[in-house]
Amino acid sequence: MGVTSVLARWASTSVRVLVVEVPGSDESRMLLEAELGRRGWSVALSPADADLLAVCGIPGDELRAACDLVWNQLPGPRTRVSVTTAAALPALLDGAVAHLVDDSRQREDARARSQPVAAEDPTPDAGEHEGMSHEDMDHEDMDHGDMDHGAMDMPMPGGIPLAGGGDDRDGLEMDMLNVPLGPVLPHWPAGLVVDCVLQGDVIVSAKARILQAASAPTEASEQAMTDVVDARRRIIRLCDQASQLLALAGWQAAEQNARRLRDDSLRGADLTDHGAALDRLRRRVERSTLLRWSLKGLKLTGSATRDDGADLSIRHRLIGWLREAAELAGTIPGGGPIAAHDANRAQEAQEAQDALDALPDLLRGTDLGTARLLIAGLGLDTAALRETHEHSHD
């Protein structure tokens, strides 16, 4: 066994995985994260940090293109998997490890990536200049003042428009950058893309859209959660939302606690003690001075509040999630069935649509860090939006 193989096998004991969630596949993503934790693997925060790209669900055309772009940014050795069946998840990850330590396949992948891409002919098909000489052309009498260059199809690097100028809040001219956020970011709603116009790190304007899945999750992947009653499903989702927000706020211990409770619920564990554990986590969050300072001034406004339109702080939203989860878990008798939760998918879909519509106004004037926390505080259910989208096209 050569040195390369020894190092590859050593590195494969702690694989770093970049997870992409397709709308409607949050359960597959949570099961994958639980399996990664069981193996001692880590979730990567960027393509450059990843060995494995795991796509949970079947992406539509736009989201598949985004996944391919991210895949091209992964350094070698690398591999990718598509998670569509929870039952085959352990075998899928074992196969990914075998691919990562396969020296010949990784070398072949490296050679394929190093092949030069054929340069596109910069000369347009129409209006060929071959044989034309500008030497005989006299531009002196030409007036470019009436020419409209706005309709010209200028090439945009990566599909992103070039920067322009604009006045900032103080009336000073600054560059305005067009930057899309998503759809592949850690602790980010599945399929969400926010097209932002930035001045520095301040969002001047934003538009939100969802990149949809290609189709419904496979029967096998749905089977992972179809036996889960609504109340347990709600607890799982609330714990997941809380863990995402706590991760972005930088409180790792509380995030891991919320995620552990989520994973226990996901595995169908006896939730007799979960009510007390969730309530303890809620009280820790309420008492934390540092978290209060970190989330100070961050509020949801307008239709994003889901209530009577009154402003709702992100901190209170987080505490409310944990309180609701604790109350639901507290209704569970030891080892018995969970009381039914009054789930209303139509209402949840409307709330998700309201939150999506409120995003542009909510993000305007915020910096990028604040925007990430506000979006996490929305608890945007893109799966509900996906169902609405499908029903509208029936």
GROMACS .gro file of C-alpha atoms in nm:
model
  394
    1MET     CA    1   0.000   0.000   0.000
    2GLY     CA    2   0.153   0.329  -0.110
    3VAL     CA    3   0.173   0.648   0.086
    4THR     CA    4  -0.108   0.799  -0.124
    5SER     CA    5  -0.343   0.513  -0.040
    6VAL     CA    6  -0.257   0.531   0.330
    7LEU     CA    7  -0.325   0.905   0.339
    8ALA     CA    8  -0.650   0.862   0.143
    9ARG     CA    9  -0.780   0.598   0.384
   10TRP     CA   10  -0.684   0.813   0.681
   11ALA     CA   11  -0.864   1.116   0.532
   12SER     CA   12  -1.172   0.905   0.457
   13THR     CA   13  -1.234   0.855   0.830
   14SER     CA   14  -1.350   1.218   0.853
   15VAL     CA   15  -1.524   1.306   0.528
   16ARG     CA   16  -1.656   1.657   0.489
   17VAL     CA   17  -1.992   1.668   0.313
   18LEU     CA   18  -2.153   1.960   0.134
   19VAL     CA   19  -2.528   1.902   0.157
   20VAL     CA   20  -2.774   2.040  -0.100
   21GLU     CA   21  -3.142   2.014  -0.010
   22VAL     CA   22  -3.408   2.005  -0.280
   23PRO     CA   23  -3.746   2.156  -0.178
   24GLY     CA   24  -3.960   1.883  -0.027
   25SER     CA   25  -3.662   1.670   0.075
   26ASP     CA   26  -3.594   1.813   0.419
   27GLU     CA   27  -3.648   1.474   0.580
   28SER     CA   28  -3.382   1.315   0.360
   29ARG     CA   29  -3.147   1.597   0.452
   30MET     CA   30  -3.212   1.551   0.824
   31LEU     CA   31  -3.161   1.174   0.800
   32LEU     CA   32  -2.836   1.234   0.613
   33GLU     CA   33  -2.713   1.480   0.875
   34ALA     CA   34  -2.798   1.232   1.150
   35GLU     CA   35  -2.603   0.958   0.968
   36LEU     CA   36  -2.306   1.194   0.920
   37GLY     CA   37  -2.305   1.264   1.294
   38ARG     CA   38  -2.315   0.893   1.371
   39ARG     CA   39  -2.010   0.838   1.149
   40GLY     CA   40  -1.818   1.134   1.289
   41TRP     CA   41  -1.825   1.314   0.954
   42SER     CA   42  -1.868   1.689   0.921
   43VAL     CA   43  -2.092   1.916   0.718
   44ALA     CA   44  -1.882   2.135   0.489
   45LEU     CA   45  -1.955   2.507   0.474
   46SER     CA   46  -1.829   2.565   0.119
   47PRO     CA   47  -1.731   2.367  -0.194
   48ALA     CA   48  -1.361   2.427  -0.124
   49ASP     CA   49  -1.407   2.259   0.216
   50ALA     CA   50  -1.587   1.949   0.085
   51ASP     CA   51  -1.488   1.597  -0.020
   52LEU     CA   52  -1.841   1.480  -0.095
   53LEU     CA   53  -2.139   1.656  -0.255
   54ALA     CA   54  -2.469   1.507  -0.138
   55VAL     CA   55  -2.785   1.621  -0.317
   56CYS     CA   56  -3.098   1.533  -0.118
   57GLY     CA   57  -3.390   1.491  -0.357
   58ILE     CA   58  -3.429   1.525  -0.731
   59PRO     CA   59  -3.354   1.882  -0.844
   60GLY     CA   60  -3.526   2.059  -1.131
   61ASP     CA   61  -3.328   2.200  -1.422
   62GLU     CA   62  -3.221   2.527  -1.256
   63LEU     CA   63  -3.127   2.366  -0.927
   64ARG     CA   64  -2.945   2.085  -1.109
   65ALA     CA   65  -2.740   2.346  -1.296
   66ALA     CA   66  -2.651   2.509  -0.962
   67CYS     CA   67  -2.548   2.169  -0.822
   68ASP     CA   68  -2.327   2.106  -1.126
   69LEU     CA   69  -2.164   2.446  -1.080
   70VAL     CA   70  -2.092   2.366  -0.715
   71TRP     CA   71  -1.961   2.021  -0.814
   72ASN     CA   72  -1.709   2.183  -1.049
   73GLN     CA   73  -1.579   2.387  -0.753
   74LEU     CA   74  -1.502   2.085  -0.535
   75PRO     CA   75  -1.129   2.006  -0.519
   76GLY     CA   76  -1.012   1.650  -0.563
   77PRO     CA   77  -1.031   1.386  -0.434
   78ARG     CA   78  -1.404   1.419  -0.453
   79THR     CA   79  -1.726   1.232  -0.516
   80ARG     CA   80  -2.101   1.300  -0.524
   81VAL     CA   81  -2.413   1.111  -0.430
   82SER     CA   82  -2.786   1.160  -0.479
   83VAL     CA   83  -2.988   1.085  -0.165
   84THR     CA   84  -3.336   0.972  -0.267
   85THR     CA   85  -3.385   0.666  -0.052
   86ALA     CA   86  -3.326   0.682   0.321
   87ALA     CA   87  -3.312   0.302   0.347
   88ALA     CA   88  -3.000   0.283   0.128
   89LEU     CA   89  -2.823   0.575   0.297
   90PRO     CA   90  -2.550   0.374   0.481
   91ALA     CA   91  -2.463   0.179   0.165
   92LEU     CA   92  -2.460   0.502  -0.036
   93LEU     CA   93  -2.208   0.665   0.198
   94ASP     CA   94  -1.995   0.348   0.209
   95GLY     CA   95  -1.982   0.359  -0.170
   96ALA     CA   96  -1.879   0.725  -0.158
   97VAL     CA   97  -1.585   0.637   0.069
   98ALA     CA   98  -1.479   0.360  -0.169
   99HIS     CA   99  -1.482   0.612  -0.452
  100LEU     CA  100  -1.280   0.865  -0.253
  101VAL     CA  101  -0.999   0.619  -0.177
  102ASP     CA  102  -0.992   0.476  -0.531
  103ASP     CA  103  -0.666   0.627  -0.650
  104SER     CA  104  -0.710   0.535  -1.017
  105ARG     CA  105  -1.060   0.687  -1.039
  106GLN     CA  106  -0.948   1.004  -0.865
  107ARG     CA  107  -0.652   1.039  -1.102
  108GLU     CA  108  -0.886   0.990  -1.396
  109ASP     CA  109  -1.117   1.257  -1.257
  110ALA     CA  110  -0.823   1.495  -1.213
  111ARG     CA  111  -0.708   1.440  -1.571
  112ALA     CA  112  -1.060   1.502  -1.702
  113ARG     CA  113  -1.082   1.827  -1.506
  114SER     CA  114  -0.747   1.949  -1.634
  115GLN     CA  115  -0.852   1.914  -1.997
  116PRO     CA  116  -0.864   2.262  -2.152
  117VAL     CA  117  -1.211   2.379  -2.239
  118ALA     CA  118  -1.247   2.465  -2.603
  119ALA     CA  119  -1.262   2.838  -2.631
  120GLU     CA  120  -1.574   2.976  -2.790
  121ASP     CA  121  -1.534   3.167  -3.110
  122PRO     CA  122  -1.555   3.528  -3.000
  123THR     CA  123  -1.667   3.630  -3.346
  124PRO     CA  124  -2.044   3.639  -3.371
  125ASP     CA  125  -2.213   3.447  -3.649
  126ALA     CA  126  -2.396   3.750  -3.769
  127GLY     CA  127  -2.214   4.054  -3.900
  128GLU     CA  128  -1.886   3.877  -3.965
  129HIS     CA  129  -1.594   4.119  -3.987
  130GLU     CA  130  -1.375   3.888  -4.193
  131GLY     CA  131  -1.224   4.084  -4.473
  132MET     CA  132  -1.348   4.409  -4.332
  133SER     CA  133  -1.102   4.675  -4.242
  134HIS     CA  134  -1.178   4.952  -3.999
  135GLU     CA  135  -0.894   5.148  -4.143
  136ASP     CA  136  -1.118   5.278  -4.418
  137MET     CA  137  -1.403   5.354  -4.186
  138ASP     CA  138  -1.435   5.707  -4.067
  139HIS     CA  139  -1.587   5.727  -3.722
  140GLU     CA  140  -1.538   6.098  -3.692
  141ASP     CA  141  -1.883   6.183  -3.821
  142MET     CA  142  -2.056   5.912  -3.628
  143ASP     CA  143  -2.256   6.028  -3.333
  144HIS     CA  144  -2.272   5.770  -3.059
  145GLY     CA  145  -2.492   5.989  -2.848
  146ASP     CA  146  -2.810   5.841  -2.986
  147MET     CA  147  -2.687   5.487  -2.976
  148ASP     CA  148  -2.854   5.275  -2.717
  149HIS     CA  149  -2.607   5.022  -2.581
  150GLY     CA  150  -2.857   4.891  -2.329
  151ALA     CA  151  -2.998   4.640  -2.573
  152MET     CA  152  -2.659   4.497  -2.658
  153ASP     CA  153  -2.609   4.145  -2.530
  154MET     CA  154  -2.295   4.200  -2.330
  155PRO     CA  155  -2.141   3.882  -2.189
  156MET     CA  156  -2.187   3.851  -1.812
  157PRO     CA  157  -1.925   3.654  -1.617
  158GLY     CA  158  -2.105   3.367  -1.444
  159GLY     CA  159  -2.436   3.512  -1.557
  160ILE     CA  160  -2.397   3.799  -1.308
  161PRO     CA  161  -2.435   4.156  -1.440
  162LEU     CA  162  -2.139   4.388  -1.404
  163ALA     CA  163  -2.127   4.641  -1.123
  164GLY     CA  164  -2.276   4.985  -1.174
  165GLY     CA  165  -2.285   5.304  -0.972
  166GLY     CA  166  -2.553   5.441  -0.744
  167ASP     CA  167  -2.609   5.670  -0.447
  168ASP     CA  168  -2.592   5.513  -0.104
  169ARG     CA  169  -2.793   5.613   0.204
  170ASP     CA  170  -2.561   5.911   0.263
  171GLY     CA  171  -2.587   6.035  -0.094
  172LEU     CA  172  -2.238   5.918  -0.186
  173GLU     CA  173  -2.186   5.721  -0.504
  174MET     CA  174  -2.085   5.359  -0.452
  175ASP     CA  175  -2.056   5.053  -0.669
  176MET     CA  176  -2.372   4.844  -0.686
  177LEU     CA  177  -2.308   4.470  -0.714
  178ASN     CA  178  -2.560   4.209  -0.825
  179VAL     CA  179  -2.507   3.907  -0.602
  180PRO     CA  180  -2.735   3.602  -0.577
  181LEU     CA  181  -2.756   3.436  -0.235
  182GLY     CA  182  -2.830   3.063  -0.255
  183PRO     CA  183  -2.943   2.810  -0.344
  184VAL     CA  184  -2.643   2.625  -0.192
  185LEU     CA  185  -2.557   2.773   0.145
  186PRO     CA  186  -2.532   2.619   0.492
  187HIS     CA  187  -2.838   2.671   0.714
  188TRP     CA  188  -3.035   2.804   0.419
  189PRO     CA  189  -3.392   2.724   0.303
  190ALA     CA  190  -3.401   2.461   0.030
  191GLY     CA  191  -3.403   2.601  -0.322
  192LEU     CA  192  -3.423   2.965  -0.212
  193VAL     CA  193  -3.238   3.223  -0.422
  194VAL     CA  194  -3.232   3.588  -0.320
  195ASP     CA  195  -3.106   3.812  -0.600
  196CYS     CA  196  -2.951   4.105  -0.414
  197VAL     CA  197  -2.817   4.441  -0.522
  198LEU     CA  198  -2.539   4.532  -0.279
  199GLN     CA  199  -2.359   4.850  -0.189
  200GLY     CA  200  -2.070   4.726   0.019
  201ASP     CA  201  -2.233   4.460   0.237
  202VAL     CA  202  -2.568   4.645   0.256
  203ILE     CA  203  -2.862   4.509   0.056
  204VAL     CA  204  -3.019   4.787  -0.152
  205SER     CA  205  -3.287   4.569  -0.310
  206ALA     CA  206  -3.372   4.201  -0.323
  207LYS     CA  207  -3.593   3.958  -0.511
  208ALA     CA  208  -3.669   3.609  -0.383
  209ARG     CA  209  -3.747   3.298  -0.587
  210ILE     CA  210  -3.753   2.923  -0.536
  211LEU     CA  211  -3.575   2.670  -0.757
  212GLN     CA  212  -3.812   2.377  -0.765
  213ALA     CA  213  -3.763   2.003  -0.750
  214ALA     CA  214  -3.799   1.789  -1.059
  215SER     CA  215  -4.055   1.559  -0.907
  216ALA     CA  216  -4.192   1.435  -0.578
  217PRO     CA  217  -3.951   1.240  -0.357
  218THR     CA  218  -3.939   0.872  -0.435
  219GLU     CA  219  -4.169   0.633  -0.258
  220ALA     CA  220  -3.885   0.491  -0.055
  221SER     CA  221  -3.771   0.829   0.075
  222GLU     CA  222  -4.125   0.924   0.168
  223GLN     CA  223  -4.156   0.599   0.358
  224ALA     CA  224  -3.893   0.728   0.602
  225MET     CA  225  -4.142   0.971   0.750
  226THR     CA  226  -4.489   0.867   0.641
  227ASP     CA  227  -4.534   0.674   0.963
  228VAL     CA  228  -4.450   0.982   1.167
  229VAL     CA  229  -4.760   1.146   1.308
  230ASP     CA  230  -4.813   1.517   1.270
  231ALA     CA  231  -4.713   1.619   1.624
  232ARG     CA  232  -4.379   1.441   1.606
  233ARG     CA  233  -4.324   1.583   1.257
  234ARG     CA  234  -4.392   1.930   1.395
  235ILE     CA  235  -4.144   1.877   1.681
  236ILE     CA  236  -3.880   1.764   1.432
  237ARG     CA  237  -3.932   2.070   1.215
  238LEU     CA  238  -3.929   2.313   1.510
  239CYS     CA  239  -3.605   2.162   1.645
  240ASP     CA  240  -3.452   2.180   1.298
  241GLN     CA  241  -3.546   2.547   1.258
  242ALA     CA  242  -3.407   2.626   1.604
  243SER     CA  243  -3.078   2.446   1.530
  244GLN     CA  244  -3.035   2.639   1.202
  245LEU     CA  245  -3.088   2.974   1.370
  246LEU     CA  246  -2.864   2.887   1.666
  247ALA     CA  247  -2.590   2.776   1.425
  248LEU     CA  248  -2.600   3.109   1.242
  249ALA     CA  249  -2.598   3.293   1.575
  250GLY     CA  250  -2.278   3.107   1.661
  251TRP     CA  251  -2.400   2.910   1.965
  252GLN     CA  252  -2.267   2.568   1.874
  253ALA     CA  253  -2.352   2.386   2.198
  254ALA     CA  254  -2.718   2.489   2.185
  255GLU     CA  255  -2.733   2.409   1.813
  256GLN     CA  256  -2.603   2.056   1.875
  257ASN     CA  257  -2.853   2.013   2.158
  258ALA     CA  258  -3.144   2.111   1.935
  259ARG     CA  259  -3.015   1.888   1.656
  260ARG     CA  260  -2.977   1.590   1.893
  261LEU     CA  261  -3.337   1.630   2.006
  262ARG     CA  262  -3.442   1.652   1.640
  263ASP     CA  263  -3.253   1.337   1.549
  264ASP     CA  264  -3.394   1.146   1.847
  265SER     CA  265  -3.744   1.243   1.737
  266LEU     CA  266  -3.659   1.148   1.380
  267ARG     CA  267  -3.551   0.801   1.488
  268GLY     CA  268  -3.882   0.753   1.666
  269ALA     CA  269  -3.727   0.747   2.012
  270ASP     CA  270  -3.944   0.758   2.322
  271LEU     CA  271  -4.014   1.125   2.373
  272THR     CA  272  -4.120   1.103   2.736
  273ASP     CA  273  -3.825   1.315   2.847
  274HIS     CA  274  -3.810   1.536   2.541
  275GLY     CA  275  -4.061   1.785   2.677
  276ALA     CA  276  -3.837   1.853   2.976
  277ALA     CA  277  -3.521   1.860   2.763
  278LEU     CA  278  -3.676   2.105   2.519
  279ASP     CA  279  -3.796   2.323   2.802
  280ARG     CA  280  -3.446   2.325   2.954
  281LEU     CA  281  -3.306   2.435   2.618
  282ARG     CA  282  -3.572   2.707   2.594
  283ARG     CA  283  -3.479   2.841   2.938
  284ARG     CA  284  -3.109   2.842   2.844
  285VAL     CA  285  -3.191   3.043   2.533
  286GLU     CA  286  -3.406   3.284   2.734
  287ARG     CA  287  -3.132   3.340   2.994
  288SER     CA  288  -2.843   3.383   2.748
  289THR     CA  289  -2.720   3.741   2.761
  290LEU     CA  290  -2.485   3.685   2.468
  291LEU     CA  291  -2.763   3.553   2.245
  292ARG     CA  292  -2.986   3.845   2.347
  293TRP     CA  293  -2.707   4.080   2.241
  294SER     CA  294  -2.640   3.889   1.917
  295LEU     CA  295  -3.003   3.906   1.805
  296LYS     CA  296  -3.072   4.255   1.941
  297GLY     CA  297  -3.283   4.466   1.707
  298LEU     CA  298  -3.356   4.186   1.459
  299LYS     CA  299  -3.730   4.181   1.394
  300LEU     CA  300  -3.974   4.031   1.150
  301THR     CA  301  -4.224   4.282   1.021
  302GLY     CA  302  -4.539   4.288   0.811
  303SER     CA  303  -4.675   3.964   0.673
  304ALA     CA  304  -4.360   3.780   0.782
  305THR     CA  305  -4.480   3.777   1.144
  306ARG     CA  306  -4.768   3.532   1.074
  307ASP     CA  307  -4.967   3.697   1.352
  308ASP     CA  308  -5.143   4.031   1.365
  309GLY     CA  309  -4.874   4.222   1.176
  310ALA     CA  310  -4.701   4.339   1.495
  311ASP     CA  311  -4.321   4.326   1.489
  312LEU     CA  312  -4.176   4.003   1.622
  313SER     CA  313  -3.814   3.976   1.735
  314ILE     CA  314  -3.603   3.688   1.605
  315ARG     CA  315  -3.516   3.595   1.963
  316HIS     CA  316  -3.881   3.564   2.060
  317ARG     CA  317  -3.947   3.360   1.744
  318LEU     CA  318  -3.670   3.118   1.850
  319ILE     CA  319  -3.805   3.091   2.204
  320GLY     CA  320  -4.156   3.037   2.067
  321TRP     CA  321  -4.035   2.746   1.851
  322LEU     CA  322  -3.877   2.574   2.149
  323ARG     CA  323  -4.179   2.639   2.371
  324GLU     CA  324  -4.417   2.493   2.114
  325ALA     CA  325  -4.196   2.186   2.067
  326ALA     CA  326  -4.177   2.134   2.444
  327GLU     CA  327  -4.553   2.162   2.478
  328LEU     CA  328  -4.609   1.911   2.197
  329ALA     CA  329  -4.357   1.668   2.344
  330GLY     CA  330  -4.518   1.708   2.684
  331THR     CA  331  -4.843   1.561   2.548
  332ILE     CA  332  -4.670   1.233   2.479
  333PRO     CA  333  -4.739   0.955   2.725
  334GLY     CA  334  -4.447   0.719   2.789
  335GLY     CA  335  -4.411   0.491   2.490
  336GLY     CA  336  -4.757   0.573   2.361
  337PRO     CA  337  -4.878   0.748   2.049
  338ILE     CA  338  -4.833   1.118   2.013
  339ALA     CA  339  -5.141   1.334   2.027
  340ALA     CA  340  -5.247   1.449   1.683
  341HIS     CA  341  -5.129   1.794   1.581
  342ASP     CA  342  -5.373   2.017   1.402
  343ALA     CA  343  -5.165   2.047   1.090
  344ASN     CA  344  -5.310   2.259   0.813
  345ARG     CA  345  -5.093   2.241   0.504
  346ALA     CA  346  -5.299   2.502   0.324
  347GLN     CA  347  -5.240   2.748   0.608
  348GLU     CA  348  -4.870   2.658   0.625
  349ALA     CA  349  -4.842   2.711   0.249
  350GLN     CA  350  -5.006   3.053   0.279
  351GLU     CA  351  -4.774   3.148   0.566
  352ALA     CA  352  -4.473   3.037   0.361
  353GLN     CA  353  -4.592   3.240   0.062
  354ASP     CA  354  -4.646   3.546   0.285
  355ALA     CA  355  -4.294   3.507   0.426
  356LEU     CA  356  -4.148   3.479   0.075
  357ASP     CA  357  -4.337   3.787  -0.038
  358ALA     CA  358  -4.216   3.981   0.266
  359LEU     CA  359  -3.848   3.902   0.204
  360PRO     CA  360  -3.762   4.199  -0.026
  361ASP     CA  361  -3.889   4.461   0.222
  362LEU     CA  362  -3.745   4.269   0.516
  363LEU     CA  363  -3.393   4.255   0.372
  364ARG     CA  364  -3.373   4.606   0.227
  365GLY     CA  365  -3.114   4.810   0.419
  366THR     CA  366  -2.967   4.516   0.610
  367ASP     CA  367  -2.616   4.376   0.591
  368LEU     CA  368  -2.553   4.021   0.477
  369GLY     CA  369  -2.507   3.878   0.826
  370THR     CA  370  -2.834   4.029   0.946
  371ALA     CA  371  -3.008   3.903   0.632
  372ARG     CA  372  -2.898   3.545   0.702
  373LEU     CA  373  -3.039   3.563   1.056
  374LEU     CA  374  -3.367   3.717   0.939
  375ILE     CA  375  -3.414   3.447   0.674
  376ALA     CA  376  -3.342   3.175   0.930
  377GLY     CA  377  -3.588   3.341   1.167
  378LEU     CA  378  -3.862   3.315   0.905
  379GLY     CA  379  -3.851   2.935   0.920
  380LEU     CA  380  -3.943   2.933   0.551
  381ASP     CA  381  -4.109   2.604   0.451
  382THR     CA  382  -4.020   2.570   0.085
  383ALA     CA  383  -4.185   2.227   0.077
  384ALA     CA  384  -4.520   2.395   0.141
  385LEU     CA  385  -4.446   2.641  -0.140
  386ARG     CA  386  -4.360   2.348  -0.365
  387GLU     CA  387  -4.699   2.189  -0.298
  388THR     CA  388  -4.870   2.518  -0.374
  389HIS     CA  389  -4.673   2.545  -0.699
  390GLU     CA  390  -4.775   2.192  -0.801
  391HIS     CA  391  -5.141   2.249  -0.718
  392SER     CA  392  -5.146   2.572  -0.917
  393HIS     CA  393  -5.028   2.377  -1.222
  394ASP     CA  394  -5.275   2.090  -1.191
   0.00000   0.00000   0.00000
